[in-house]
Amino acid sequence: MTDENRVLSGIPRQRNRPGWARTDPIDELARELDEFVAAAVHPDEIAALLESDGLSDDRIRERYGVEDSFALAERLYDRTPRRHPEPAGPPTDPWRIGLLGCLLRGVLFALPGFAYVLGAPLLAGPHDTGGLPAGTRTLLAGALCGWAWNQGLAHRAYSWLGLGDRPAARRCLLTGAPAGMLLGTLVALAVAGPGHPAQVAFAAGQSCYLGASGALLVMGRERILLAALGPLAVGGLVSLARPLPGPAALALLLTSLTAVAVLGLLEAAPGFRDVKKIRDVKKIRDVTKIRDVKRRGERAGTPARPRPALLASLPYAVFGLGTGVLVLYAALGDLLAGGTGHGVPSAVALTLSMGPAEWLLYRFRSRALAALRGSGTPRAFRRATVLALAGCLAVYLAALLALALATTALQPDAPGQAGPRLAGLLMLGVVLWTGLLLQSFGAVLGATAVCCAAALAQTLALALHAGRPHLVALVVYTAAAAAQSALVCHRLGRATAHR
């Protein structure tokens, strides 16, 4: 008898463990993989780990009694509570931005309005058709063309910056901005005709400013642009208290315009910047040879660097056109309908509000990122996103309301912000802010469709005299605001939209 089979007297043989008392092998595996399974966000992560460990479906069926790795992963996922590990340090927030810089951009958008005050001598003459002030149609045509062109150009330049190619962004601005200036001038000339050279000259200066200032803003030169607009701002503020002589006003206007044009050219022209660094002719020839070698390599089959698609900027240009029409109707709706009022305070308030609007766009992105970290379910994330959206929109409307009341108080001869007028302005603010929000997430097609449909509907209603201008505007803006708010909630309530 061997030692293994020997039974000591008085000590009973230990029986095998009954089947009902055995540990579930899936529970054992869950304890072994507890840390990984608890942090998984989907069973497929666990299935990938099981397959990487060499567990075949046959072994899984034999050992764990389930069909395959995916079924086993679902069992493990269901049996393990979620415990997502927290980051080691404080979470980074790439969307944090200072309020002062955004407010500065809002002021920069509004300061060019003084140009129309100082340049009034160039626009003297009989009224345009429909009772509009002289030169209004010419300037509106050039402005709309410039807004649309520069929106698309800015998107393309920002696309190059996103690829890390700053010289390509400058080349894009260097070729695109002059083309936009020429196009805006030609459109203004076509509207004004050859008999109004002063109006065409003013429209040409307007187009020149839009192109040059757009280049400076894209390249982040807000402070330089503010300094260049200094003479214009000083002259405009003085003229509000006491009209300046015509030659002095035009001199201040041309000084700022020339400064902005020159600074924009220097910023966008990489050649000027390179010549300052390379003073040696031999070095310039070496750079030329290197460029030729690179071009020959690309022709020989070297993979080309990524380029942003040209047509991808088209929706942004159309978005600029649609929103530009809506803003112009807010400023001139009564005049275009044959009335006598004007909405300059509304236009100024909308322009200034673009500063807080930009900051609130970043604020929303920041709060959405915090919701991604703090939400455990898609429903909780959607709720947090909707609350963040409502809070940011409420703050923007409060800022727009305050600006509208302030600008109206500063201009005693302007019509008061009555109920329909003020409600329409706030609804237009919702349209603009939600449109910019959708645009920032790349959902520009929906925003463009809504804004262009609203602009077309308002144009037809005013042309057909379907009702009082501000009642028509209120109806159109409310419908557009509801449509875009629904688009925002539908798209941005999903976590995948915030990647």
CSV table of C-alpha atoms in Angstrom, one decimal:
chain,number,residue,atom,x,y,z
A,1,MET,CA,0.0,0.0,0.0
A,2,THR,CA,1.4,3.4,-1.0
A,3,ASP,CA,1.5,6.5,1.1
A,4,GLU,CA,-1.1,8.1,-1.1
A,5,ASN,CA,-3.6,5.3,-0.4
A,6,ARG,CA,-2.9,4.9,3.2
A,7,VAL,CA,-5.8,6.0,5.5
A,8,LEU,CA,-5.0,6.8,9.1
A,9,SER,CA,-7.3,5.3,11.6
A,10,GLY,CA,-9.8,7.8,13.1
A,11,ILE,CA,-9.5,10.3,10.3
A,12,PRO,CA,-12.2,10.0,7.7
A,13,ARG,CA,-11.4,10.4,4.0
A,14,GLN,CA,-12.1,14.0,2.7
A,15,ARG,CA,-14.9,14.0,0.2
A,16,ASN,CA,-14.8,15.8,-3.2
A,17,ARG,CA,-16.5,19.3,-3.3
A,18,PRO,CA,-20.1,19.0,-4.6
A,19,GLY,CA,-20.9,20.7,-7.9
A,20,TRP,CA,-23.3,23.2,-6.4
A,21,ALA,CA,-20.5,24.6,-4.2
A,22,ARG,CA,-17.9,25.1,-6.9
A,23,THR,CA,-17.0,28.7,-7.8
A,24,ASP,CA,-18.4,30.0,-11.2
A,25,PRO,CA,-15.5,30.1,-13.6
A,26,ILE,CA,-16.9,33.4,-15.0
A,27,ASP,CA,-16.8,34.9,-11.6
A,28,GLU,CA,-13.2,33.8,-11.2
A,29,LEU,CA,-12.2,35.3,-14.5
A,30,ALA,CA,-14.1,38.5,-13.5
A,31,ARG,CA,-12.0,38.8,-10.3
A,32,GLU,CA,-8.8,38.2,-12.3
A,33,LEU,CA,-9.6,40.9,-14.8
A,34,ASP,CA,-11.5,43.2,-12.4
A,35,GLU,CA,-9.4,46.3,-13.0
A,36,PHE,CA,-9.6,46.1,-16.8
A,37,VAL,CA,-13.3,45.1,-16.9
A,38,ALA,CA,-14.4,47.8,-14.5
A,39,ALA,CA,-12.8,50.5,-16.7
A,40,ALA,CA,-14.1,49.2,-20.0
A,41,VAL,CA,-16.8,51.4,-21.7
A,42,HIS,CA,-18.1,48.6,-23.9
A,43,PRO,CA,-18.0,44.8,-23.9
A,44,ASP,CA,-16.1,44.8,-27.2
A,45,GLU,CA,-13.0,46.1,-25.3
A,46,ILE,CA,-13.1,43.0,-23.1
A,47,ALA,CA,-13.6,40.7,-26.1
A,48,ALA,CA,-10.5,42.1,-27.7
A,49,LEU,CA,-8.5,41.4,-24.5
A,50,LEU,CA,-9.8,37.8,-24.3
A,51,GLU,CA,-8.9,37.1,-27.9
A,52,SER,CA,-5.4,38.7,-27.4
A,53,ASP,CA,-4.8,36.3,-24.5
A,54,GLY,CA,-5.4,33.4,-26.9
A,55,LEU,CA,-8.8,32.2,-25.7
A,56,SER,CA,-10.5,30.6,-28.7
A,57,ASP,CA,-14.2,30.0,-29.0
A,58,ASP,CA,-13.8,26.3,-28.4
A,59,ARG,CA,-11.9,26.8,-25.1
A,60,ILE,CA,-14.5,29.4,-24.0
A,61,ARG,CA,-17.4,27.0,-24.7
A,62,GLU,CA,-15.6,24.2,-22.9
A,63,ARG,CA,-14.5,26.2,-19.8
A,64,TYR,CA,-17.1,28.9,-19.4
A,65,GLY,CA,-20.2,27.4,-21.1
A,66,VAL,CA,-20.9,30.4,-23.4
A,67,GLU,CA,-20.9,30.6,-27.2
A,68,ASP,CA,-17.9,32.8,-28.0
A,69,SER,CA,-15.7,35.7,-26.7
A,70,PHE,CA,-18.3,38.3,-27.3
A,71,ALA,CA,-20.9,36.5,-25.1
A,72,LEU,CA,-18.3,36.0,-22.4
A,73,ALA,CA,-17.3,39.6,-22.6
A,74,GLU,CA,-20.9,40.6,-22.1
A,75,ARG,CA,-21.2,38.4,-19.0
A,76,LEU,CA,-18.1,39.9,-17.5
A,77,TYR,CA,-19.3,43.5,-18.4
A,78,ASP,CA,-22.6,42.9,-16.7
A,79,ARG,CA,-21.2,41.3,-13.5
A,80,THR,CA,-18.6,44.0,-12.9
A,81,PRO,CA,-19.5,47.5,-11.6
A,82,ARG,CA,-18.2,50.5,-13.6
A,83,ARG,CA,-15.1,52.1,-12.0
A,84,HIS,CA,-13.5,54.5,-14.4
A,85,PRO,CA,-10.1,55.6,-13.1
A,86,GLU,CA,-9.7,59.3,-12.6
A,87,PRO,CA,-6.8,61.1,-14.3
A,88,ALA,CA,-3.6,61.6,-12.3
A,89,GLY,CA,-3.7,65.4,-12.3
A,90,PRO,CA,-6.3,68.1,-12.8
A,91,PRO,CA,-8.0,67.6,-16.2
A,92,THR,CA,-6.8,69.9,-19.0
A,93,ASP,CA,-9.3,72.1,-20.7
A,94,PRO,CA,-8.3,73.1,-24.2
A,95,TRP,CA,-11.4,75.4,-24.5
A,96,ARG,CA,-10.5,77.8,-21.7
A,97,ILE,CA,-10.1,81.3,-23.1
A,98,GLY,CA,-9.9,84.8,-21.7
A,99,LEU,CA,-13.0,87.0,-21.9
A,100,LEU,CA,-11.0,90.2,-22.6
A,101,GLY,CA,-9.7,88.9,-25.9
A,102,CYS,CA,-13.2,88.0,-27.1
A,103,LEU,CA,-14.6,91.4,-26.1
A,104,LEU,CA,-11.8,93.0,-28.0
A,105,ARG,CA,-12.8,91.2,-31.2
A,106,GLY,CA,-16.4,92.4,-30.7
A,107,VAL,CA,-15.1,96.0,-30.5
A,108,LEU,CA,-13.0,95.4,-33.6
A,109,PHE,CA,-16.2,94.3,-35.5
A,110,ALA,CA,-18.0,97.4,-34.5
A,111,LEU,CA,-15.3,100.1,-34.9
A,112,PRO,CA,-15.5,100.1,-38.8
A,113,GLY,CA,-19.0,101.5,-38.4
A,114,PHE,CA,-17.4,104.9,-37.8
A,115,ALA,CA,-16.2,104.8,-41.4
A,116,TYR,CA,-19.8,105.5,-42.6
A,117,VAL,CA,-19.9,108.5,-40.4
A,118,LEU,CA,-16.6,110.0,-41.6
A,119,GLY,CA,-17.2,109.0,-45.2
A,120,ALA,CA,-20.6,110.7,-45.4
A,121,PRO,CA,-19.4,113.4,-47.9
A,122,LEU,CA,-18.7,110.6,-50.4
A,123,LEU,CA,-22.3,109.4,-50.1
A,124,ALA,CA,-24.1,112.8,-50.6
A,125,GLY,CA,-26.7,112.9,-53.2
A,126,PRO,CA,-30.3,112.0,-54.0
A,127,HIS,CA,-31.9,109.0,-52.3
A,128,ASP,CA,-31.8,105.6,-53.9
A,129,THR,CA,-34.9,103.9,-55.1
A,130,GLY,CA,-37.2,103.0,-52.3
A,131,GLY,CA,-36.3,106.0,-50.2
A,132,LEU,CA,-32.9,104.6,-49.1
A,133,PRO,CA,-30.0,107.0,-48.4
A,134,ALA,CA,-27.7,107.7,-51.3
A,135,GLY,CA,-25.2,104.9,-51.9
A,136,THR,CA,-27.0,102.4,-49.6
A,137,ARG,CA,-27.6,99.8,-52.3
A,138,THR,CA,-24.0,100.1,-53.6
A,139,LEU,CA,-22.5,99.6,-50.2
A,140,LEU,CA,-24.9,96.8,-49.3
A,141,ALA,CA,-24.0,94.9,-52.4
A,142,GLY,CA,-20.3,95.2,-51.8
A,143,ALA,CA,-20.6,94.4,-48.1
A,144,LEU,CA,-22.6,91.2,-48.8
A,145,CYS,CA,-20.1,90.1,-51.4
A,146,GLY,CA,-17.2,90.8,-49.0
A,147,TRP,CA,-18.8,89.0,-46.1
A,148,ALA,CA,-19.5,85.9,-48.1
A,149,TRP,CA,-16.1,85.8,-49.8
A,150,ASN,CA,-14.1,86.4,-46.6
A,151,GLN,CA,-16.1,83.8,-44.6
A,152,GLY,CA,-15.1,81.2,-47.1
A,153,LEU,CA,-11.5,82.5,-47.3
A,154,ALA,CA,-11.1,82.5,-43.5
A,155,HIS,CA,-12.3,78.9,-43.3
A,156,ARG,CA,-9.8,77.8,-45.9
A,157,ALA,CA,-7.0,79.7,-44.1
A,158,TYR,CA,-8.0,78.2,-40.8
A,159,SER,CA,-7.9,74.8,-42.4
A,160,TRP,CA,-4.3,75.3,-43.4
A,161,LEU,CA,-3.5,76.5,-39.9
A,162,GLY,CA,-5.2,73.4,-38.5
A,163,LEU,CA,-2.8,71.3,-40.6
A,164,GLY,CA,0.1,73.2,-39.1
A,165,ASP,CA,1.1,74.9,-42.3
A,166,ARG,CA,1.2,78.7,-41.4
A,167,PRO,CA,3.0,79.7,-44.7
A,168,ALA,CA,0.3,78.0,-46.7
A,169,ALA,CA,-2.4,80.0,-44.7
A,170,ARG,CA,-0.5,83.2,-45.5
A,171,ARG,CA,-0.3,82.3,-49.2
A,172,CYS,CA,-4.0,81.5,-49.2
A,173,LEU,CA,-4.8,85.0,-47.7
A,174,LEU,CA,-2.3,86.7,-50.1
A,175,THR,CA,-4.1,85.4,-53.1
A,176,GLY,CA,-7.7,85.2,-51.8
A,177,ALA,CA,-8.0,88.6,-50.2
A,178,PRO,CA,-7.1,90.7,-53.3
A,179,ALA,CA,-9.5,88.6,-55.3
A,180,GLY,CA,-12.2,89.3,-52.8
A,181,MET,CA,-11.4,93.0,-52.9
A,182,LEU,CA,-11.7,93.1,-56.7
A,183,LEU,CA,-14.9,91.1,-56.7
A,184,GLY,CA,-16.6,93.4,-54.1
A,185,THR,CA,-15.6,96.5,-56.1
A,186,LEU,CA,-16.9,95.1,-59.3
A,187,VAL,CA,-20.2,94.1,-57.7
A,188,ALA,CA,-20.5,97.6,-56.3
A,189,LEU,CA,-19.7,99.1,-59.7
A,190,ALA,CA,-22.4,97.0,-61.3
A,191,VAL,CA,-25.0,98.2,-58.8
A,192,ALA,CA,-24.0,101.9,-58.8
A,193,GLY,CA,-23.3,102.3,-62.5
A,194,PRO,CA,-20.6,104.6,-64.0
A,195,GLY,CA,-22.3,107.8,-62.9
A,196,HIS,CA,-21.5,107.5,-59.1
A,197,PRO,CA,-17.7,107.3,-58.9
A,198,ALA,CA,-17.6,108.5,-55.2
A,199,GLN,CA,-19.9,105.6,-54.1
A,200,VAL,CA,-17.8,103.1,-56.0
A,201,ALA,CA,-14.6,104.5,-54.4
A,202,PHE,CA,-16.1,104.1,-50.9
A,203,ALA,CA,-17.3,100.6,-51.7
A,204,ALA,CA,-13.8,99.8,-53.0
A,205,GLY,CA,-12.3,101.0,-49.7
A,206,GLN,CA,-14.9,98.9,-47.9
A,207,SER,CA,-13.8,95.8,-49.8
A,208,CYS,CA,-10.2,96.6,-49.2
A,209,TYR,CA,-10.8,96.8,-45.4
A,210,LEU,CA,-12.8,93.6,-45.3
A,211,GLY,CA,-10.0,91.7,-47.0
A,212,ALA,CA,-7.1,93.2,-45.1
A,213,SER,CA,-8.7,93.0,-41.7
A,214,GLY,CA,-9.8,89.5,-42.3
A,215,ALA,CA,-6.2,88.5,-42.9
A,216,LEU,CA,-5.1,90.1,-39.7
A,217,LEU,CA,-7.9,88.5,-37.6
A,218,VAL,CA,-7.2,85.0,-39.0
A,219,MET,CA,-3.5,85.3,-38.1
A,220,GLY,CA,-4.4,86.5,-34.6
A,221,ARG,CA,-3.3,90.2,-35.0
A,222,GLU,CA,-6.2,91.8,-33.2
A,223,ARG,CA,-4.1,94.3,-31.3
A,224,ILE,CA,-2.4,95.5,-34.4
A,225,LEU,CA,-5.7,95.9,-36.1
A,226,LEU,CA,-7.0,97.9,-33.1
A,227,ALA,CA,-4.0,100.2,-33.3
A,228,ALA,CA,-4.6,100.8,-37.0
A,229,LEU,CA,-8.2,101.7,-36.4
A,230,GLY,CA,-7.2,104.3,-33.8
A,231,PRO,CA,-7.5,107.4,-36.1
A,232,LEU,CA,-10.9,106.1,-37.3
A,233,ALA,CA,-12.2,105.6,-33.8
A,234,VAL,CA,-11.0,109.0,-32.6
A,235,GLY,CA,-12.5,110.8,-35.6
A,236,GLY,CA,-15.8,108.9,-35.2
A,237,LEU,CA,-16.2,109.7,-31.5
A,238,VAL,CA,-15.4,113.3,-32.1
A,239,SER,CA,-17.8,113.6,-35.0
A,240,LEU,CA,-20.6,112.2,-32.8
A,241,ALA,CA,-20.3,115.3,-30.6
A,242,ARG,CA,-19.3,117.8,-33.3
A,243,PRO,CA,-19.1,117.2,-37.1
A,244,LEU,CA,-15.6,117.3,-38.4
A,245,PRO,CA,-14.7,119.2,-41.6
A,246,GLY,CA,-14.9,117.0,-44.7
A,247,PRO,CA,-11.2,117.0,-45.5
A,248,ALA,CA,-10.2,116.1,-41.9
A,249,ALA,CA,-12.8,113.3,-41.8
A,250,LEU,CA,-11.6,111.8,-45.1
A,251,ALA,CA,-7.9,112.1,-44.0
A,252,LEU,CA,-8.6,110.1,-40.8
A,253,LEU,CA,-10.6,107.6,-42.8
A,254,LEU,CA,-7.8,107.1,-45.4
A,255,THR,CA,-5.1,106.9,-42.7
A,256,SER,CA,-6.8,104.0,-41.0
A,257,LEU,CA,-7.6,102.3,-44.2
A,258,THR,CA,-4.0,102.6,-45.5
A,259,ALA,CA,-2.6,101.3,-42.2
A,260,VAL,CA,-4.9,98.3,-42.2
A,261,ALA,CA,-4.2,97.5,-45.9
A,262,VAL,CA,-0.4,97.7,-45.4
A,263,LEU,CA,-0.4,95.7,-42.2
A,264,GLY,CA,-2.6,93.0,-43.8
A,265,LEU,CA,-0.3,92.8,-46.8
A,266,LEU,CA,2.8,92.5,-44.5
A,267,GLU,CA,1.1,89.8,-42.5
A,268,ALA,CA,-0.1,87.8,-45.4
A,269,ALA,CA,3.0,88.1,-47.7
A,270,PRO,CA,5.5,85.4,-46.6
A,271,GLY,CA,8.0,86.7,-49.1
A,272,PHE,CA,8.5,90.0,-47.3
A,273,ARG,CA,9.1,88.2,-44.1
A,274,ASP,CA,11.6,85.8,-45.6
A,275,VAL,CA,13.6,88.6,-47.2
A,276,LYS,CA,14.2,90.2,-43.9
A,277,LYS,CA,15.7,87.0,-42.6
A,278,ILE,CA,17.7,86.1,-45.7
A,279,ARG,CA,19.8,89.0,-46.9
A,280,ASP,CA,22.4,87.0,-48.7
A,281,VAL,CA,21.7,86.4,-52.4
A,282,LYS,CA,23.5,83.0,-52.2
A,283,LYS,CA,21.1,81.9,-49.4
A,284,ILE,CA,18.1,82.9,-51.5
A,285,ARG,CA,19.4,80.8,-54.4
A,286,ASP,CA,20.0,77.9,-52.1
A,287,VAL,CA,16.4,78.1,-50.9
A,288,THR,CA,15.2,78.2,-54.5
A,289,LYS,CA,17.2,75.1,-55.3
A,290,ILE,CA,15.8,73.2,-52.3
A,291,ARG,CA,12.3,74.1,-53.4
A,292,ASP,CA,13.0,72.9,-56.9
A,293,VAL,CA,14.3,69.6,-55.5
A,294,LYS,CA,11.1,69.2,-53.4
A,295,ARG,CA,8.9,69.8,-56.4
A,296,ARG,CA,10.8,67.3,-58.5
A,297,GLY,CA,10.4,64.8,-55.7
A,298,GLU,CA,6.7,65.3,-55.6
A,299,ARG,CA,6.4,64.8,-59.3
A,300,ALA,CA,8.4,61.6,-59.0
A,301,GLY,CA,5.8,60.1,-56.8
A,302,THR,CA,6.5,61.4,-53.3
A,303,PRO,CA,3.3,61.4,-51.3
A,304,ALA,CA,1.8,64.9,-51.3
A,305,ARG,CA,0.9,66.6,-48.1
A,306,PRO,CA,-2.8,66.9,-47.2
A,307,ARG,CA,-4.6,69.8,-48.7
A,308,PRO,CA,-8.0,71.1,-47.5
A,309,ALA,CA,-10.7,70.7,-50.2
A,310,LEU,CA,-11.6,73.9,-51.9
A,311,LEU,CA,-15.4,73.1,-52.0
A,312,ALA,CA,-15.3,72.5,-48.2
A,313,SER,CA,-15.2,76.3,-47.8
A,314,LEU,CA,-18.3,77.0,-49.9
A,315,PRO,CA,-20.9,76.3,-47.2
A,316,TYR,CA,-19.1,78.8,-44.9
A,317,ALA,CA,-19.3,81.5,-47.6
A,318,VAL,CA,-23.0,80.9,-48.2
A,319,PHE,CA,-23.5,80.9,-44.4
A,320,GLY,CA,-21.8,84.4,-44.3
A,321,LEU,CA,-24.1,85.6,-47.1
A,322,GLY,CA,-27.3,84.3,-45.3
A,323,THR,CA,-26.4,85.8,-41.9
A,324,GLY,CA,-25.3,89.0,-43.6
A,325,VAL,CA,-28.7,89.4,-45.2
A,326,LEU,CA,-30.4,88.8,-41.9
A,327,VAL,CA,-28.3,91.4,-40.1
A,328,LEU,CA,-28.8,94.0,-42.8
A,329,TYR,CA,-32.6,93.5,-42.5
A,330,ALA,CA,-32.3,94.1,-38.8
A,331,ALA,CA,-30.6,97.4,-39.5
A,332,LEU,CA,-32.6,98.5,-42.6
A,333,GLY,CA,-35.9,96.6,-42.5
A,334,ASP,CA,-38.1,99.6,-42.1
A,335,LEU,CA,-36.3,101.6,-44.9
A,336,LEU,CA,-36.4,98.6,-47.3
A,337,ALA,CA,-40.1,98.4,-46.7
A,338,GLY,CA,-40.7,102.0,-47.4
A,339,GLY,CA,-40.7,103.3,-43.8
A,340,THR,CA,-38.7,106.0,-42.1
A,341,GLY,CA,-37.2,104.3,-39.1
A,342,HIS,CA,-33.8,102.7,-39.0
A,343,GLY,CA,-32.2,100.0,-36.8
A,344,VAL,CA,-28.6,101.2,-36.4
A,345,PRO,CA,-28.7,100.5,-32.6
A,346,SER,CA,-29.8,97.0,-33.3
A,347,ALA,CA,-27.0,96.4,-35.8
A,348,VAL,CA,-24.4,97.9,-33.5
A,349,ALA,CA,-25.7,95.7,-30.6
A,350,LEU,CA,-25.5,92.6,-32.7
A,351,THR,CA,-22.0,93.5,-33.8
A,352,LEU,CA,-20.7,94.2,-30.3
A,353,SER,CA,-22.4,91.0,-29.0
A,354,MET,CA,-20.2,88.9,-31.2
A,355,GLY,CA,-17.5,89.3,-28.5
A,356,PRO,CA,-19.5,87.7,-25.7
A,357,ALA,CA,-20.9,85.2,-28.3
A,358,GLU,CA,-17.4,83.9,-29.1
A,359,TRP,CA,-16.5,83.5,-25.4
A,360,LEU,CA,-19.7,81.6,-24.7
A,361,LEU,CA,-19.0,79.3,-27.6
A,362,TYR,CA,-15.7,78.3,-25.9
A,363,ARG,CA,-17.6,78.2,-22.6
A,364,PHE,CA,-20.1,75.7,-24.0
A,365,ARG,CA,-17.3,73.5,-25.4
A,366,SER,CA,-15.6,73.6,-22.0
A,367,ARG,CA,-18.8,72.6,-20.1
A,368,ALA,CA,-19.5,69.8,-22.7
A,369,LEU,CA,-16.0,68.4,-22.1
A,370,ALA,CA,-16.7,68.4,-18.3
A,371,ALA,CA,-20.0,66.6,-19.0
A,372,LEU,CA,-18.1,64.0,-21.0
A,373,ARG,CA,-15.9,63.3,-17.9
A,374,GLY,CA,-18.7,63.4,-15.4
A,375,SER,CA,-21.6,61.6,-17.1
A,376,GLY,CA,-22.0,57.9,-16.7
A,377,THR,CA,-24.8,57.4,-19.2
A,378,PRO,CA,-25.8,58.9,-22.6
A,379,ARG,CA,-28.9,60.3,-21.0
A,380,ALA,CA,-27.0,62.0,-18.3
A,381,PHE,CA,-24.6,63.5,-20.9
A,382,ARG,CA,-27.5,64.8,-23.0
A,383,ARG,CA,-29.1,66.4,-20.0
A,384,ALA,CA,-25.9,68.1,-19.0
A,385,THR,CA,-25.3,69.3,-22.6
A,386,VAL,CA,-28.8,70.8,-22.8
A,387,LEU,CA,-28.4,72.6,-19.5
A,388,ALA,CA,-25.0,74.0,-20.6
A,389,LEU,CA,-26.6,75.1,-23.9
A,390,ALA,CA,-29.5,76.8,-22.1
A,391,GLY,CA,-27.2,78.6,-19.7
A,392,CYS,CA,-24.8,79.9,-22.4
A,393,LEU,CA,-27.7,81.0,-24.6
A,394,ALA,CA,-29.4,82.8,-21.7
A,395,VAL,CA,-26.2,84.7,-20.9
A,396,TYR,CA,-25.8,85.7,-24.5
A,397,LEU,CA,-29.3,87.0,-24.8
A,398,ALA,CA,-28.9,89.0,-21.6
A,399,ALA,CA,-25.8,90.6,-23.0
A,400,LEU,CA,-27.5,91.3,-26.3
A,401,LEU,CA,-30.5,92.9,-24.5
A,402,ALA,CA,-28.2,95.1,-22.4
A,403,LEU,CA,-26.3,96.2,-25.5
A,404,ALA,CA,-29.5,96.9,-27.4
A,405,LEU,CA,-30.9,99.1,-24.6
A,406,ALA,CA,-27.6,100.9,-24.2
A,407,THR,CA,-27.1,101.7,-27.9
A,408,THR,CA,-30.7,102.9,-28.2
A,409,ALA,CA,-30.3,105.2,-25.2
A,410,LEU,CA,-27.1,106.7,-26.7
A,411,GLN,CA,-29.0,107.6,-29.9
A,412,PRO,CA,-32.0,109.7,-29.0
A,413,ASP,CA,-33.4,110.0,-32.5
A,414,ALA,CA,-33.5,106.2,-33.0
A,415,PRO,CA,-36.8,104.4,-32.6
A,416,GLY,CA,-37.3,102.7,-29.3
A,417,GLN,CA,-36.9,99.0,-28.8
A,418,ALA,CA,-40.6,98.2,-28.8
A,419,GLY,CA,-41.9,94.7,-28.1
A,420,PRO,CA,-41.8,93.2,-31.7
A,421,ARG,CA,-38.6,94.9,-32.5
A,422,LEU,CA,-36.8,93.8,-29.4
A,423,ALA,CA,-38.2,90.3,-29.5
A,424,GLY,CA,-37.1,90.0,-33.2
A,425,LEU,CA,-33.6,91.2,-32.3
A,426,LEU,CA,-33.3,88.5,-29.5
A,427,MET,CA,-34.6,85.8,-31.8
A,428,LEU,CA,-32.1,86.9,-34.4
A,429,GLY,CA,-29.4,86.6,-31.7
A,430,VAL,CA,-30.5,83.0,-31.1
A,431,VAL,CA,-30.2,82.3,-34.8
A,432,LEU,CA,-26.7,83.8,-35.1
A,433,TRP,CA,-25.4,82.2,-31.9
A,434,THR,CA,-26.7,78.7,-32.6
A,435,GLY,CA,-25.5,79.0,-36.2
A,436,LEU,CA,-22.0,79.8,-35.0
A,437,LEU,CA,-22.2,76.9,-32.6
A,438,LEU,CA,-23.2,74.5,-35.3
A,439,GLN,CA,-20.5,75.9,-37.5
A,440,SER,CA,-17.8,75.4,-34.8
A,441,PHE,CA,-18.8,71.7,-34.7
A,442,GLY,CA,-18.5,71.3,-38.5
A,443,ALA,CA,-22.3,71.1,-38.9
A,444,VAL,CA,-22.3,74.1,-41.2
A,445,LEU,CA,-24.7,72.6,-43.8
A,446,GLY,CA,-27.7,72.6,-41.5
A,447,ALA,CA,-27.0,76.1,-40.2
A,448,THR,CA,-26.5,77.4,-43.8
A,449,ALA,CA,-29.8,75.9,-44.9
A,450,VAL,CA,-31.7,77.5,-42.1
A,451,CYS,CA,-30.1,80.9,-42.4
A,452,CYS,CA,-30.5,81.1,-46.1
A,453,ALA,CA,-34.1,79.9,-45.9
A,454,ALA,CA,-34.8,82.6,-43.4
A,455,ALA,CA,-33.1,85.3,-45.5
A,456,LEU,CA,-35.1,84.2,-48.6
A,457,ALA,CA,-38.4,84.1,-46.6
A,458,GLN,CA,-37.8,87.6,-45.2
A,459,THR,CA,-36.9,89.0,-48.6
A,460,LEU,CA,-40.1,87.6,-50.2
A,461,ALA,CA,-42.2,88.9,-47.4
A,462,LEU,CA,-40.8,92.4,-47.7
A,463,ALA,CA,-41.1,92.4,-51.4
A,464,LEU,CA,-44.7,91.3,-51.3
A,465,HIS,CA,-45.6,93.6,-48.4
A,466,ALA,CA,-46.9,90.6,-46.5
A,467,GLY,CA,-46.9,92.5,-43.2
A,468,ARG,CA,-45.2,95.1,-41.0
A,469,PRO,CA,-41.4,94.6,-41.3
A,470,HIS,CA,-40.7,93.8,-37.7
A,471,LEU,CA,-43.6,91.5,-37.3
A,472,VAL,CA,-42.4,89.6,-40.4
A,473,ALA,CA,-38.9,89.6,-38.9
A,474,LEU,CA,-40.2,88.2,-35.6
A,475,VAL,CA,-42.0,85.3,-37.3
A,476,VAL,CA,-39.1,84.5,-39.5
A,477,TYR,CA,-36.4,84.7,-36.8
A,478,THR,CA,-38.5,82.7,-34.3
A,479,ALA,CA,-39.0,79.9,-36.9
A,480,ALA,CA,-35.3,79.9,-37.7
A,481,ALA,CA,-34.3,80.0,-34.0
A,482,ALA,CA,-36.6,77.0,-33.3
A,483,ALA,CA,-35.2,75.0,-36.2
A,484,GLN,CA,-31.5,75.6,-35.3
A,485,SER,CA,-32.1,75.0,-31.6
A,486,ALA,CA,-33.6,71.6,-32.6
A,487,LEU,CA,-30.5,70.9,-34.8
A,488,VAL,CA,-28.2,71.8,-31.9
A,489,CYS,CA,-30.0,69.6,-29.4
A,490,HIS,CA,-30.1,66.7,-31.8
A,491,ARG,CA,-26.5,66.8,-32.9
A,492,LEU,CA,-24.7,68.0,-29.8
A,493,GLY,CA,-26.5,65.8,-27.4
A,494,ARG,CA,-24.4,62.9,-28.7
A,495,ALA,CA,-21.0,62.3,-27.2
A,496,THR,CA,-19.5,61.5,-30.5
A,497,ALA,CA,-20.1,65.1,-31.7
A,498,HIS,CA,-17.6,66.4,-29.1
A,499,ARG,CA,-14.6,64.4,-30.1
